[in-house]
Amino acid sequence: MRRRSPRRLFGVLAAVTVAFTLFSSASTAGAAQTATTTAASTSRAADAAAQPLSTSTPVVFVHGYTGSASNWVTAMSVFQLNGWSSSKLFAYEYNSYGNNITNAQGLASFVNNVKSRTGASKVAIVNHSMGGLVSQYYLKVLGGNTSVSHLASIAGANHGTTYAGACLIYATCQQMYPGSSFISQITAGDETPGDTKYATWYSACDGIILPYTSTRLNGATNNNVICQTHLGYLADTVVLGQIARFVAS
């Protein structure tokens, strides 16, 4: 076997030493950078955790067409898991076949009653489907925005839905059809009046709100859910958790 010269062997060893030194330096620098990033992330997480959620605001849930207070069983459980007392959670029921103006007036009375019972100056409203129309009329036309800190609209029929064409024998469905005078009244001008914080959740998989983008409100935080059905939202603990945190913000 041919023997390597001492000079060449020395050169190989020197190259290995340099490579090892460079690798060690890079690893140390990378570890330091990772540690710094991790520390910063941990610090931010700690800061976020240090910000307490405000769960003292009473929440009024407003169901949709043919719905009832029972629609909100899961939502109320999620809100309680996020810190709300059951004594701060209320469900408003109304006549799905009557008139949404009357329903909005009933919501106004209901909110005033909740404020009186709890001593709160404002409530938060979480609505679903046609409950969006009832809520929007209350906040915009009846001036209810001064009594509402947050409004969360889940698959709200805020700009109407052509699906309402299936029940036009009822005044509420006539009002819920796109282009109705009722829709025009609640969408004209500012769709998110007052100091109320507004947010919506909508999905292309809805199937009832047609078009599904009808839920979005100008001036609101509009959340596009990848795929959720109209009634599926009522049991979607992920979305309901997001709504609880929105109301607590």
PDB file of C-alpha atoms in Angstrom:
ATOM      1  CA  MET A   1       0.000   0.000   0.000  1.00  0.00           C
ATOM      2  CA  ARG A   2       1.155   3.447  -0.859  1.00  0.00           C
ATOM      3  CA  ARG A   3       1.963   5.553   2.204  1.00  0.00           C
ATOM      4  CA  ARG A   4       0.767   9.187   2.428  1.00  0.00           C
ATOM      5  CA  SER A   5       3.477  11.750   2.933  1.00  0.00           C
ATOM      6  CA  PRO A   6       3.576  13.471   6.355  1.00  0.00           C
ATOM      7  CA  ARG A   7       2.947  16.851   4.666  1.00  0.00           C
ATOM      8  CA  ARG A   8      -0.235  15.623   2.923  1.00  0.00           C
ATOM      9  CA  LEU A   9      -1.480  13.916   6.088  1.00  0.00           C
ATOM     10  CA  PHE A  10      -0.966  17.144   7.992  1.00  0.00           C
ATOM     11  CA  GLY A  11      -3.007  19.018   5.363  1.00  0.00           C
ATOM     12  CA  VAL A  12      -5.909  16.572   5.713  1.00  0.00           C
ATOM     13  CA  LEU A  13      -5.890  16.898   9.511  1.00  0.00           C
ATOM     14  CA  ALA A  14      -5.841  20.695   9.254  1.00  0.00           C
ATOM     15  CA  ALA A  15      -8.825  20.684   6.895  1.00  0.00           C
ATOM     16  CA  VAL A  16     -10.773  18.403   9.255  1.00  0.00           C
ATOM     17  CA  THR A  17      -9.958  20.675  12.183  1.00  0.00           C
ATOM     18  CA  VAL A  18     -11.140  23.785  10.317  1.00  0.00           C
ATOM     19  CA  ALA A  19     -14.373  22.062   9.208  1.00  0.00           C
ATOM     20  CA  PHE A  20     -15.052  20.893  12.767  1.00  0.00           C
ATOM     21  CA  THR A  21     -14.440  24.406  14.076  1.00  0.00           C
ATOM     22  CA  LEU A  22     -16.794  25.948  11.509  1.00  0.00           C
ATOM     23  CA  PHE A  23     -19.492  23.343  12.203  1.00  0.00           C
ATOM     24  CA  SER A  24     -19.179  23.882  15.950  1.00  0.00           C
ATOM     25  CA  SER A  25     -19.424  27.651  15.520  1.00  0.00           C
ATOM     26  CA  ALA A  26     -22.471  27.357  13.274  1.00  0.00           C
ATOM     27  CA  SER A  27     -24.145  24.920  15.652  1.00  0.00           C
ATOM     28  CA  THR A  28     -23.447  27.204  18.601  1.00  0.00           C
ATOM     29  CA  ALA A  29     -24.790  30.210  16.711  1.00  0.00           C
ATOM     30  CA  GLY A  30     -27.863  28.250  15.610  1.00  0.00           C
ATOM     31  CA  ALA A  31     -28.492  27.023  19.129  1.00  0.00           C
ATOM     32  CA  ALA A  32     -28.129  30.539  20.461  1.00  0.00           C
ATOM     33  CA  GLN A  33     -30.544  31.873  17.845  1.00  0.00           C
ATOM     34  CA  THR A  34     -33.031  29.081  18.608  1.00  0.00           C
ATOM     35  CA  ALA A  35     -32.761  29.768  22.320  1.00  0.00           C
ATOM     36  CA  THR A  36     -33.340  33.474  21.729  1.00  0.00           C
ATOM     37  CA  THR A  37     -36.371  32.804  19.516  1.00  0.00           C
ATOM     38  CA  THR A  38     -37.793  30.317  22.007  1.00  0.00           C
ATOM     39  CA  ALA A  39     -37.260  32.755  24.865  1.00  0.00           C
ATOM     40  CA  ALA A  40     -39.007  35.524  22.906  1.00  0.00           C
ATOM     41  CA  SER A  41     -41.939  33.252  22.066  1.00  0.00           C
ATOM     42  CA  THR A  42     -42.202  32.134  25.675  1.00  0.00           C
ATOM     43  CA  SER A  43     -42.129  35.758  26.785  1.00  0.00           C
ATOM     44  CA  ARG A  44     -44.901  36.696  24.351  1.00  0.00           C
ATOM     45  CA  ALA A  45     -46.977  33.719  25.467  1.00  0.00           C
ATOM     46  CA  ALA A  46     -46.459  34.696  29.100  1.00  0.00           C
ATOM     47  CA  ASP A  47     -47.503  38.271  28.317  1.00  0.00           C
ATOM     48  CA  ALA A  48     -50.644  37.002  26.559  1.00  0.00           C
ATOM     49  CA  ALA A  49     -51.436  34.686  29.458  1.00  0.00           C
ATOM     50  CA  ALA A  50     -50.990  37.590  31.844  1.00  0.00           C
ATOM     51  CA  GLN A  51     -53.825  39.464  30.125  1.00  0.00           C
ATOM     52  CA  PRO A  52     -56.992  38.297  31.913  1.00  0.00           C
ATOM     53  CA  LEU A  53     -60.080  37.612  29.827  1.00  0.00           C
ATOM     54  CA  SER A  54     -63.084  39.797  30.634  1.00  0.00           C
ATOM     55  CA  THR A  55     -65.873  37.343  31.401  1.00  0.00           C
ATOM     56  CA  SER A  56     -68.069  39.669  33.435  1.00  0.00           C
ATOM     57  CA  THR A  57     -70.108  40.894  30.451  1.00  0.00           C
ATOM     58  CA  PRO A  58     -73.509  39.174  30.224  1.00  0.00           C
ATOM     59  CA  VAL A  59     -74.064  37.337  26.938  1.00  0.00           C
ATOM     60  CA  VAL A  60     -77.406  37.209  25.121  1.00  0.00           C
ATOM     61  CA  PHE A  61     -77.795  34.428  22.544  1.00  0.00           C
ATOM     62  CA  VAL A  62     -80.270  34.980  19.690  1.00  0.00           C
ATOM     63  CA  HIS A  63     -81.379  31.878  17.745  1.00  0.00           C
ATOM     64  CA  GLY A  64     -82.301  31.617  14.075  1.00  0.00           C
ATOM     65  CA  TYR A  65     -85.422  30.740  12.095  1.00  0.00           C
ATOM     66  CA  THR A  66     -87.430  27.969  13.873  1.00  0.00           C
ATOM     67  CA  GLY A  67     -84.751  27.855  16.573  1.00  0.00           C
ATOM     68  CA  SER A  68     -85.014  28.058  20.349  1.00  0.00           C
ATOM     69  CA  ALA A  69     -82.948  28.483  23.501  1.00  0.00           C
ATOM     70  CA  SER A  70     -81.956  24.810  23.234  1.00  0.00           C
ATOM     71  CA  ASN A  71     -79.745  25.718  20.258  1.00  0.00           C
ATOM     72  CA  TRP A  72     -77.273  27.298  22.661  1.00  0.00           C
ATOM     73  CA  VAL A  73     -76.599  24.421  25.083  1.00  0.00           C
ATOM     74  CA  THR A  74     -73.140  23.710  23.646  1.00  0.00           C
ATOM     75  CA  ALA A  75     -72.299  27.412  23.287  1.00  0.00           C
ATOM     76  CA  MET A  76     -73.163  28.096  26.916  1.00  0.00           C
ATOM     77  CA  SER A  77     -70.977  25.176  28.008  1.00  0.00           C
ATOM     78  CA  VAL A  78     -68.065  26.571  25.974  1.00  0.00           C
ATOM     79  CA  PHE A  79     -68.543  30.030  27.478  1.00  0.00           C
ATOM     80  CA  GLN A  80     -68.582  28.553  30.976  1.00  0.00           C
ATOM     81  CA  LEU A  81     -65.345  26.685  30.215  1.00  0.00           C
ATOM     82  CA  ASN A  82     -63.897  30.066  29.224  1.00  0.00           C
ATOM     83  CA  GLY A  83     -64.792  31.612  32.577  1.00  0.00           C
ATOM     84  CA  TRP A  84     -68.396  32.798  32.396  1.00  0.00           C
ATOM     85  CA  SER A  85     -70.818  32.145  35.207  1.00  0.00           C
ATOM     86  CA  SER A  86     -74.091  30.533  34.136  1.00  0.00           C
ATOM     87  CA  SER A  87     -75.832  33.531  35.725  1.00  0.00           C
ATOM     88  CA  LYS A  88     -74.341  35.732  32.976  1.00  0.00           C
ATOM     89  CA  LEU A  89     -75.610  33.655  30.041  1.00  0.00           C
ATOM     90  CA  PHE A  90     -79.081  34.273  28.569  1.00  0.00           C
ATOM     91  CA  ALA A  91     -81.043  33.000  25.563  1.00  0.00           C
ATOM     92  CA  TYR A  92     -83.640  35.210  23.900  1.00  0.00           C
ATOM     93  CA  GLU A  93     -86.542  33.444  22.193  1.00  0.00           C
ATOM     94  CA  TYR A  94     -88.871  35.042  19.642  1.00  0.00           C
ATOM     95  CA  ASN A  95     -91.583  34.199  17.107  1.00  0.00           C
ATOM     96  CA  SER A  96     -89.934  32.811  13.965  1.00  0.00           C
ATOM     97  CA  TYR A  97     -93.128  33.312  11.952  1.00  0.00           C
ATOM     98  CA  GLY A  98     -94.074  36.819  13.045  1.00  0.00           C
ATOM     99  CA  ASN A  99     -92.245  40.039  12.248  1.00  0.00           C
ATOM    100  CA  ASN A 100     -88.554  40.739  12.820  1.00  0.00           C
ATOM    101  CA  ILE A 101     -89.284  44.339  13.776  1.00  0.00           C
ATOM    102  CA  THR A 102     -91.412  43.049  16.645  1.00  0.00           C
ATOM    103  CA  ASN A 103     -88.703  40.471  17.402  1.00  0.00           C
ATOM    104  CA  ALA A 104     -86.054  43.215  17.556  1.00  0.00           C
ATOM    105  CA  GLN A 105     -88.237  45.264  19.878  1.00  0.00           C
ATOM    106  CA  GLY A 106     -88.556  42.192  22.075  1.00  0.00           C
ATOM    107  CA  LEU A 107     -84.763  41.843  22.053  1.00  0.00           C
ATOM    108  CA  ALA A 108     -84.450  45.451  23.212  1.00  0.00           C
ATOM    109  CA  SER A 109     -86.711  44.715  26.191  1.00  0.00           C
ATOM    110  CA  PHE A 110     -84.851  41.478  26.902  1.00  0.00           C
ATOM    111  CA  VAL A 111     -81.460  43.243  26.929  1.00  0.00           C
ATOM    112  CA  ASN A 112     -82.775  45.945  29.261  1.00  0.00           C
ATOM    113  CA  ASN A 113     -84.028  43.228  31.592  1.00  0.00           C
ATOM    114  CA  VAL A 114     -80.631  41.465  31.540  1.00  0.00           C
ATOM    115  CA  LYS A 115     -78.864  44.736  32.314  1.00  0.00           C
ATOM    116  CA  SER A 116     -81.228  45.339  35.217  1.00  0.00           C
ATOM    117  CA  ARG A 117     -80.770  41.821  36.613  1.00  0.00           C
ATOM    118  CA  THR A 118     -76.974  41.811  36.334  1.00  0.00           C
ATOM    119  CA  GLY A 119     -76.176  45.469  36.962  1.00  0.00           C
ATOM    120  CA  ALA A 120     -74.162  45.559  33.728  1.00  0.00           C
ATOM    121  CA  SER A 121     -74.090  48.643  31.514  1.00  0.00           C
ATOM    122  CA  LYS A 122     -73.681  46.565  28.350  1.00  0.00           C
ATOM    123  CA  VAL A 123     -74.206  43.010  27.100  1.00  0.00           C
ATOM    124  CA  ALA A 124     -72.654  40.979  24.315  1.00  0.00           C
ATOM    125  CA  ILE A 125     -74.867  39.426  21.642  1.00  0.00           C
ATOM    126  CA  VAL A 126     -74.171  36.141  19.851  1.00  0.00           C
ATOM    127  CA  ASN A 127     -76.613  35.379  17.051  1.00  0.00           C
ATOM    128  CA  HIS A 128     -77.210  32.650  14.488  1.00  0.00           C
ATOM    129  CA  SER A 129     -78.902  32.761  11.077  1.00  0.00           C
ATOM    130  CA  MET A 130     -82.065  34.947  11.102  1.00  0.00           C
ATOM    131  CA  GLY A 131     -81.006  36.079  14.566  1.00  0.00           C
ATOM    132  CA  GLY A 132     -78.587  38.292  12.642  1.00  0.00           C
ATOM    133  CA  LEU A 133     -81.506  40.293  11.235  1.00  0.00           C
ATOM    134  CA  VAL A 134     -83.127  40.650  14.650  1.00  0.00           C
ATOM    135  CA  SER A 135     -79.825  41.773  16.170  1.00  0.00           C
ATOM    136  CA  GLN A 136     -78.891  44.172  13.373  1.00  0.00           C
ATOM    137  CA  TYR A 137     -82.282  45.892  13.507  1.00  0.00           C
ATOM    138  CA  TYR A 138     -81.958  46.266  17.269  1.00  0.00           C
ATOM    139  CA  LEU A 139     -78.433  47.688  17.129  1.00  0.00           C
ATOM    140  CA  LYS A 140     -78.854  49.929  14.095  1.00  0.00           C
ATOM    141  CA  VAL A 141     -82.474  51.031  13.885  1.00  0.00           C
ATOM    142  CA  LEU A 142     -83.442  50.892  17.556  1.00  0.00           C
ATOM    143  CA  GLY A 143     -80.107  52.309  18.775  1.00  0.00           C
ATOM    144  CA  GLY A 144     -79.185  49.189  20.717  1.00  0.00           C
ATOM    145  CA  ASN A 145     -75.486  49.547  19.900  1.00  0.00           C
ATOM    146  CA  THR A 146     -75.112  51.742  22.986  1.00  0.00           C
ATOM    147  CA  SER A 147     -76.049  48.731  25.116  1.00  0.00           C
ATOM    148  CA  VAL A 148     -73.923  46.147  23.256  1.00  0.00           C
ATOM    149  CA  SER A 149     -70.164  45.761  23.733  1.00  0.00           C
ATOM    150  CA  HIS A 150     -69.664  42.906  21.226  1.00  0.00           C
ATOM    151  CA  LEU A 151     -71.749  41.368  18.479  1.00  0.00           C
ATOM    152  CA  ALA A 152     -70.823  37.950  17.077  1.00  0.00           C
ATOM    153  CA  SER A 153     -72.842  36.810  14.075  1.00  0.00           C
ATOM    154  CA  ILE A 154     -72.657  33.090  13.257  1.00  0.00           C
ATOM    155  CA  ALA A 155     -73.872  32.357   9.718  1.00  0.00           C
ATOM    156  CA  GLY A 156     -76.081  35.419  10.052  1.00  0.00           C
ATOM    157  CA  ALA A 157     -78.524  36.228   7.257  1.00  0.00           C
ATOM    158  CA  ASN A 158     -77.265  39.788   7.470  1.00  0.00           C
ATOM    159  CA  HIS A 159     -77.751  40.582   3.776  1.00  0.00           C
ATOM    160  CA  GLY A 160     -80.498  38.024   3.268  1.00  0.00           C
ATOM    161  CA  THR A 161     -80.593  34.537   1.802  1.00  0.00           C
ATOM    162  CA  THR A 162     -82.392  33.231  -1.276  1.00  0.00           C
ATOM    163  CA  TYR A 163     -83.182  30.117   0.755  1.00  0.00           C
ATOM    164  CA  ALA A 164     -85.919  32.199   2.397  1.00  0.00           C
ATOM    165  CA  GLY A 165     -87.840  31.830  -0.862  1.00  0.00           C
ATOM    166  CA  ALA A 166     -89.058  28.502   0.517  1.00  0.00           C
ATOM    167  CA  CYS A 167     -91.086  30.150   3.310  1.00  0.00           C
ATOM    168  CA  LEU A 168     -92.285  33.460   1.905  1.00  0.00           C
ATOM    169  CA  ILE A 169     -95.740  32.943   3.396  1.00  0.00           C
ATOM    170  CA  TYR A 170     -94.223  34.242   6.634  1.00  0.00           C
ATOM    171  CA  ALA A 171     -93.281  37.894   7.218  1.00  0.00           C
ATOM    172  CA  THR A 172     -89.927  36.928   8.711  1.00  0.00           C
ATOM    173  CA  CYS A 173     -88.930  35.054   5.541  1.00  0.00           C
ATOM    174  CA  GLN A 174     -90.101  37.921   3.350  1.00  0.00           C
ATOM    175  CA  GLN A 175     -87.842  40.201   5.393  1.00  0.00           C
ATOM    176  CA  MET A 176     -84.984  37.704   5.129  1.00  0.00           C
ATOM    177  CA  TYR A 177     -85.056  37.569   1.321  1.00  0.00           C
ATOM    178  CA  PRO A 178     -82.262  39.580  -0.391  1.00  0.00           C
ATOM    179  CA  GLY A 179     -83.407  43.011  -1.530  1.00  0.00           C
ATOM    180  CA  SER A 180     -86.286  43.282   0.931  1.00  0.00           C
ATOM    181  CA  SER A 181     -87.036  46.669   2.467  1.00  0.00           C
ATOM    182  CA  PHE A 182     -86.014  45.204   5.812  1.00  0.00           C
ATOM    183  CA  ILE A 183     -82.580  44.187   4.472  1.00  0.00           C
ATOM    184  CA  SER A 184     -82.177  47.575   2.820  1.00  0.00           C
ATOM    185  CA  GLN A 185     -82.882  49.310   6.105  1.00  0.00           C
ATOM    186  CA  ILE A 186     -80.273  47.418   8.136  1.00  0.00           C
ATOM    187  CA  THR A 187     -77.560  47.515   5.454  1.00  0.00           C
ATOM    188  CA  ALA A 188     -77.856  51.133   4.322  1.00  0.00           C
ATOM    189  CA  GLY A 189     -74.921  53.302   5.384  1.00  0.00           C
ATOM    190  CA  ASP A 190     -72.876  52.080   8.349  1.00  0.00           C
ATOM    191  CA  GLU A 191     -73.390  48.349   8.905  1.00  0.00           C
ATOM    192  CA  THR A 192     -71.465  48.362  12.180  1.00  0.00           C
ATOM    193  CA  PRO A 193     -72.629  51.473  14.065  1.00  0.00           C
ATOM    194  CA  GLY A 194     -71.375  52.746  17.399  1.00  0.00           C
ATOM    195  CA  ASP A 195     -68.477  51.547  19.545  1.00  0.00           C
ATOM    196  CA  THR A 196     -69.647  47.941  19.451  1.00  0.00           C
ATOM    197  CA  LYS A 197     -67.043  45.398  18.315  1.00  0.00           C
ATOM    198  CA  TYR A 198     -68.455  43.312  15.452  1.00  0.00           C
ATOM    199  CA  ALA A 199     -67.327  39.910  14.134  1.00  0.00           C
ATOM    200  CA  THR A 200     -68.859  37.325  11.823  1.00  0.00           C
ATOM    201  CA  TRP A 201     -68.215  33.660  11.040  1.00  0.00           C
ATOM    202  CA  TYR A 202     -69.236  32.329   7.606  1.00  0.00           C
ATOM    203  CA  SER A 203     -68.483  29.337   5.374  1.00  0.00           C
ATOM    204  CA  ALA A 204     -68.873  28.240   1.761  1.00  0.00           C
ATOM    205  CA  CYS A 205     -70.246  24.945   3.121  1.00  0.00           C
ATOM    206  CA  ASP A 206     -73.140  26.697   4.890  1.00  0.00           C
ATOM    207  CA  GLY A 207     -75.873  25.556   2.493  1.00  0.00           C
ATOM    208  CA  ILE A 208     -78.612  27.797   3.960  1.00  0.00           C
ATOM    209  CA  ILE A 209     -77.177  31.307   3.739  1.00  0.00           C
ATOM    210  CA  LEU A 210     -77.095  31.885  -0.023  1.00  0.00           C
ATOM    211  CA  PRO A 211     -74.830  33.479  -1.018  1.00  0.00           C
ATOM    212  CA  TYR A 212     -72.717  32.449   1.967  1.00  0.00           C
ATOM    213  CA  THR A 213     -70.904  35.802   1.916  1.00  0.00           C
ATOM    214  CA  SER A 214     -74.186  37.423   2.994  1.00  0.00           C
ATOM    215  CA  THR A 215     -73.051  37.057   6.609  1.00  0.00           C
ATOM    216  CA  ARG A 216     -70.135  39.481   6.275  1.00  0.00           C
ATOM    217  CA  LEU A 217     -70.564  42.998   7.618  1.00  0.00           C
ATOM    218  CA  ASN A 218     -68.599  46.010   6.434  1.00  0.00           C
ATOM    219  CA  GLY A 219     -66.485  47.201   9.343  1.00  0.00           C
ATOM    220  CA  ALA A 220     -66.551  43.845  11.162  1.00  0.00           C
ATOM    221  CA  THR A 221     -63.870  41.207  11.644  1.00  0.00           C
ATOM    222  CA  ASN A 222     -65.141  38.627   9.151  1.00  0.00           C
ATOM    223  CA  ASN A 223     -63.898  35.078   9.757  1.00  0.00           C
ATOM    224  CA  ASN A 224     -64.035  32.647   6.826  1.00  0.00           C
ATOM    225  CA  VAL A 225     -64.458  29.143   8.263  1.00  0.00           C
ATOM    226  CA  ILE A 226     -63.004  26.583   5.841  1.00  0.00           C
ATOM    227  CA  CYS A 227     -66.021  24.262   5.851  1.00  0.00           C
ATOM    228  CA  GLN A 228     -68.936  24.225   8.288  1.00  0.00           C
ATOM    229  CA  THR A 229     -72.634  23.601   7.746  1.00  0.00           C
ATOM    230  CA  HIS A 230     -75.322  26.016   8.846  1.00  0.00           C
ATOM    231  CA  LEU A 231     -76.434  24.022  11.879  1.00  0.00           C
ATOM    232  CA  GLY A 232     -72.998  22.515  12.438  1.00  0.00           C
ATOM    233  CA  TYR A 233     -71.799  25.796  13.957  1.00  0.00           C
ATOM    234  CA  LEU A 234     -74.050  25.249  16.970  1.00  0.00           C
ATOM    235  CA  ALA A 235     -71.937  22.250  18.000  1.00  0.00           C
ATOM    236  CA  ASP A 236     -68.568  23.506  16.726  1.00  0.00           C
ATOM    237  CA  THR A 237     -66.590  23.983  19.933  1.00  0.00           C
ATOM    238  CA  VAL A 238     -63.607  25.420  18.048  1.00  0.00           C
ATOM    239  CA  VAL A 239     -65.618  28.256  16.495  1.00  0.00           C
ATOM    240  CA  LEU A 240     -67.622  28.752  19.693  1.00  0.00           C
ATOM    241  CA  GLY A 241     -64.328  29.001  21.605  1.00  0.00           C
ATOM    242  CA  GLN A 242     -63.135  31.685  19.180  1.00  0.00           C
ATOM    243  CA  ILE A 243     -66.372  33.579  19.757  1.00  0.00           C
ATOM    244  CA  ALA A 244     -66.003  33.337  23.536  1.00  0.00           C
ATOM    245  CA  ARG A 245     -62.488  34.770  23.287  1.00  0.00           C
ATOM    246  CA  PHE A 246     -63.706  37.517  20.945  1.00  0.00           C
ATOM    247  CA  VAL A 247     -66.401  38.522  23.425  1.00  0.00           C
ATOM    248  CA  ALA A 248     -63.818  38.456  26.229  1.00  0.00           C
ATOM    249  CA  SER A 249     -61.420  40.712  24.322  1.00  0.00           C
TER     250      SER A 249
END
